[in-house]
Amino acid sequence: MIVQQIVHPSFTSNTYIISNPIEDYVWLVDIGNFEGVMEQIADNKRINGVFLTHYHYDHIYGINKLVNKFPNCQIYASPHTIEGLYSAKMNLSFYHETPIIFEGDKYSFLKENDKLNLFPNICLEVIETPGHNSGCLSFKVGDYLFTGDSYIPNNDVVTKLKGGNKEASKLSLEKIKSKITPQTIICPGHFAIQKYGNKME
Ligand SMILES: [Zn+2]
């Protein structure tokens, strides 16, 4: 399994491509920078689905371009995140130049402990991590832990935006840290991937 990080040049949000060289499809975690993703994907591969950590515009910015190019691409997220895809005020894009309202209708709700097979023998596990926003999810795939804005190493979690909750965030951070082992590779919603080693903050 290969994980590639694609940064959005102005929002700094990360999109991750999860691939397996022998398969003709890939998966994404978040979709901030669609053009950047396409530059990395071979012409013969399709995007099967995207797992959304939350609905803030910088993490979903490319979602309509994505479903236009790949009409069968499935969106996986919490019910609250799916709701926010259809509301430019909820996803905060209303306050930016280009309001984003999801034009697709292929989505699946995720909840705590859901497990989905990405590739043979490679499973994604869903972890509910509310706090930055009530619909926040994190995803564990092997040693990789995709934490969105629920945990960005060396940064405090932002809980001041609408739907944020400091107490919930504290509990979510404890939960995330309980999943971390020396082998864990943290893939946050912004900034660098962090190999955990023995570091615990
Ligand atoms: Zn956010």
PDB file of N, CA and C and ligand atoms in Angstrom, residues 54 56 59 132 149, ligand 1:
ATOM      1  N   HIS A  54     -13.996  15.639   7.560  1.00  0.00           N
ATOM      2  CA  HIS A  54     -15.036  16.600   7.958  1.00  0.00           C
ATOM      3  C   HIS A  54     -15.354  17.496   6.765  1.00  0.00           C
ATOM      4  N   HIS A  56     -15.334  20.925   6.306  1.00  0.00           N
ATOM      5  CA  HIS A  56     -14.805  22.280   6.065  1.00  0.00           C
ATOM      6  C   HIS A  56     -14.270  22.406   4.631  1.00  0.00           C
ATOM      7  N   HIS A  59     -11.184  20.985   2.924  1.00  0.00           N
ATOM      8  CA  HIS A  59     -11.024  19.527   2.815  1.00  0.00           C
ATOM      9  C   HIS A  59     -11.952  18.914   1.763  1.00  0.00           C
ATOM     10  N   HIS A 132     -13.239  19.267  16.782  1.00  0.00           N
ATOM     11  CA  HIS A 132     -12.984  20.327  15.791  1.00  0.00           C
ATOM     12  C   HIS A 132     -14.300  20.673  15.107  1.00  0.00           C
ATOM     13  N   ASP A 149      -8.475  17.384  10.957  1.00  0.00           N
ATOM     14  CA  ASP A 149      -8.136  18.492  11.859  1.00  0.00           C
ATOM     15  C   ASP A 149      -8.400  18.118  13.312  1.00  0.00           C
TER      16      ASP A 149
HETATM   17 ZN    ZN B   1     -11.413  21.988   9.553  1.00  0.00          ZN
END
